[in-house]
Amino acid sequence: MNIFALLSLFGAIIVLFLGSFVFAKDTRNSLNILFILFCFSFFILGLAEYGMRAADNYETAFFWARIATLLMFPISFLFHFSLIFSDKLNSLEKKIVLPLIYVPTIIFSLLALFTDIFEPSPVKKYWGWTYGAPEDSFILNLFYLWLFGLVILSIFIILRMYFKASDHNKAIQAKYISIGLIISTLLYFIFDYLQLCSVQIENPELGILSFTISCGFISYAMWKYNLFTLNLTSATENIILNLPDMLILINPKGEIKSVNQATLNMFKYLESELINKTVEILIKEEEIKLYLFQYRMLVNFEKIDDLSDIEINFITKNGKAIPISLSASKIRDEFGMLQGIVLIGRDITERKHVELERKEIVKKQKLYIDEILKSSQFKSEFLSSMSHELRTPMNSIIGFSDLLLDQSYGELNEKQLDFLTDIKSSSEHLLGIINRLLDISKIEAGKLKLKFSEINLNSLINEVRSTIKPLYTKKKLFFKIEGLVDNKFIHADIGRLKEIFYNLLSNAIKFTTKGGIILKIKETNSSWVFFISDTGIGIAEKDFEIIFKEFHRIDSPYVINTPGTGLGLALTKRLVILHGGNISFSSELGKGTIFKFTIPNKNDKNI
């Protein structure tokens, strides 16, 4: 048999072996898959070249010659391989670049199989059948441009990785791969491509054998430098080498057998100073008993395989204490026998500082809160106890003002009447503020007691309407009541419930310039629900959170020019909650406001 035919077969078998060897290392890795496709396609070409050279007749040689011209497949796989190796493709680029690689491959392959553009007919030489010389054409030149372009780009990409790779292993891998590709390309050019040029040399094409060299270099890089395979052994070694935490391997006797670099850096020891010593050399004297207790518990109890988050103070070679959060795990052999223990420790000095600072902050905050609570309690108790002393003088001023205004003790001129009217009005306003302040303080101090009774709701609402009638008639507003039914009773404190209605209704009237107010009443299984809606100025969303706060008023010209203290709604909310109900509102600026509050149907609380 022709020696050159055997060389083609030999090259094909070697390429297939190398591809299978690499693929078996990691069958899921995309680079391994591309490499075996590269090798397998060259294997097919090698078999085809062997079949052509060893053919007994023209027809057989012609068939295998057509198959052997499908060089575009391994070159495409090679270029794809170089892109993946250099991490050049993201998911979007793959959708664009990969069709640009494989669509021309398919087109050129179809032309090679069904036309004479690349292989007109094989010819018989002394070394056997060989490829015929194709005629020069645009498509043929385009094919060679595409073919050599992919090879040169592949070499360029791999070489760039050699100079740019930050990982030392990957740089070495790139070096071997690029050397193999350069040698193969040069040999292919010498033994195959020159046959097509004006220089006619009578020698057999050795392209398959030349690319066997590149497969050898690539597979060597993969095997020698763990190129495209990821396994737990190599990953674990890298993790241990780069682990920033302390890692110590001890035998069942407690002797140190191995440490990582982080341990040596942390405790300022040389490895030789720790090997075969017990771990106690690294632990503060007063903490050794705690460590030994945990160690013996781990060793002696079969059911315990690991311990975690043990805080122990270690000590460096120069005596500096380092707080360590220690974890320990057993290492067993295949028979379940204890072979050693891995200690992993993290320096928690910073965490300790943060915890200490946090404790100090919490302690100070607690002192501040206690002081605030004491001050608030003192204020509430003071105001509550001063109820009589504050109200009595104001009532006296109002009473004497009434007597003088009645002119029972003599006639008053116009100015005197005006002054007395202002005194009475201001006194009543001040008394209202004092009453609300005292009520809020009593609620805070837990001293405001409600007197619950069964109240005829119809009578209560009519009484409230009579009270506020002068207010809404003066502003020419309408006032409607909806849902009020005769002979309905509500369980509440009559005085405080009137106050709730008066505060909400008078507030609605105060901030409504046209239109009116509607009081809607609804009874549910569990409570009475009251809606008070107006067509007033409304509330901006930015002011929602201050509505129920003491001494807070909306910042608008209309509100500022309207008398008020900002206590009415705050007190109203507290009184509603004291009844066991709740209060809320919805509003839109310029379109009015709806307040909704509930009072339970039956409240057995007697606060």
mmCIF file of C-alpha atoms in Angstrom, residues 1 65 76 85 126 152-153 201 212 223 233 349 432 529 538 561:
data_model
loop_
_atom_site.group_PDB
_atom_site.id
_atom_site.type_symbol
_atom_site.label_atom_id
_atom_site.label_comp_id
_atom_site.label_asym_id
_atom_site.label_seq_id
_atom_site.Cartn_x
_atom_site.Cartn_y
_atom_site.Cartn_z
ATOM 1 C CA MET A 1 0.000 0.000 0.000
ATOM 2 C CA ALA A 65 -11.485 13.439 -3.502
ATOM 3 C CA SER A 76 -14.629 27.105 10.826
ATOM 4 C CA PHE A 85 -10.991 30.631 24.045
ATOM 5 C CA TYR A 126 3.431 7.912 -8.466
ATOM 6 C CA ILE A 152 -4.862 33.985 10.182
ATOM 7 C CA LEU A 153 -7.569 35.534 12.385
ATOM 8 C CA ILE A 201 6.399 20.820 -7.361
ATOM 9 C CA THR A 212 -2.122 16.911 13.123
ATOM 10 C CA TRP A 223 -3.629 18.217 29.306
ATOM 11 C CA THR A 233 -9.515 19.024 42.720
ATOM 12 C CA THR A 349 -11.781 42.424 64.932
ATOM 13 C CA GLY A 432 -60.409 76.335 74.207
ATOM 14 C CA VAL A 529 -69.233 54.555 60.270
ATOM 15 C CA GLY A 538 -58.809 70.320 50.070
ATOM 16 C CA ASN A 561 -55.390 83.566 57.743
#
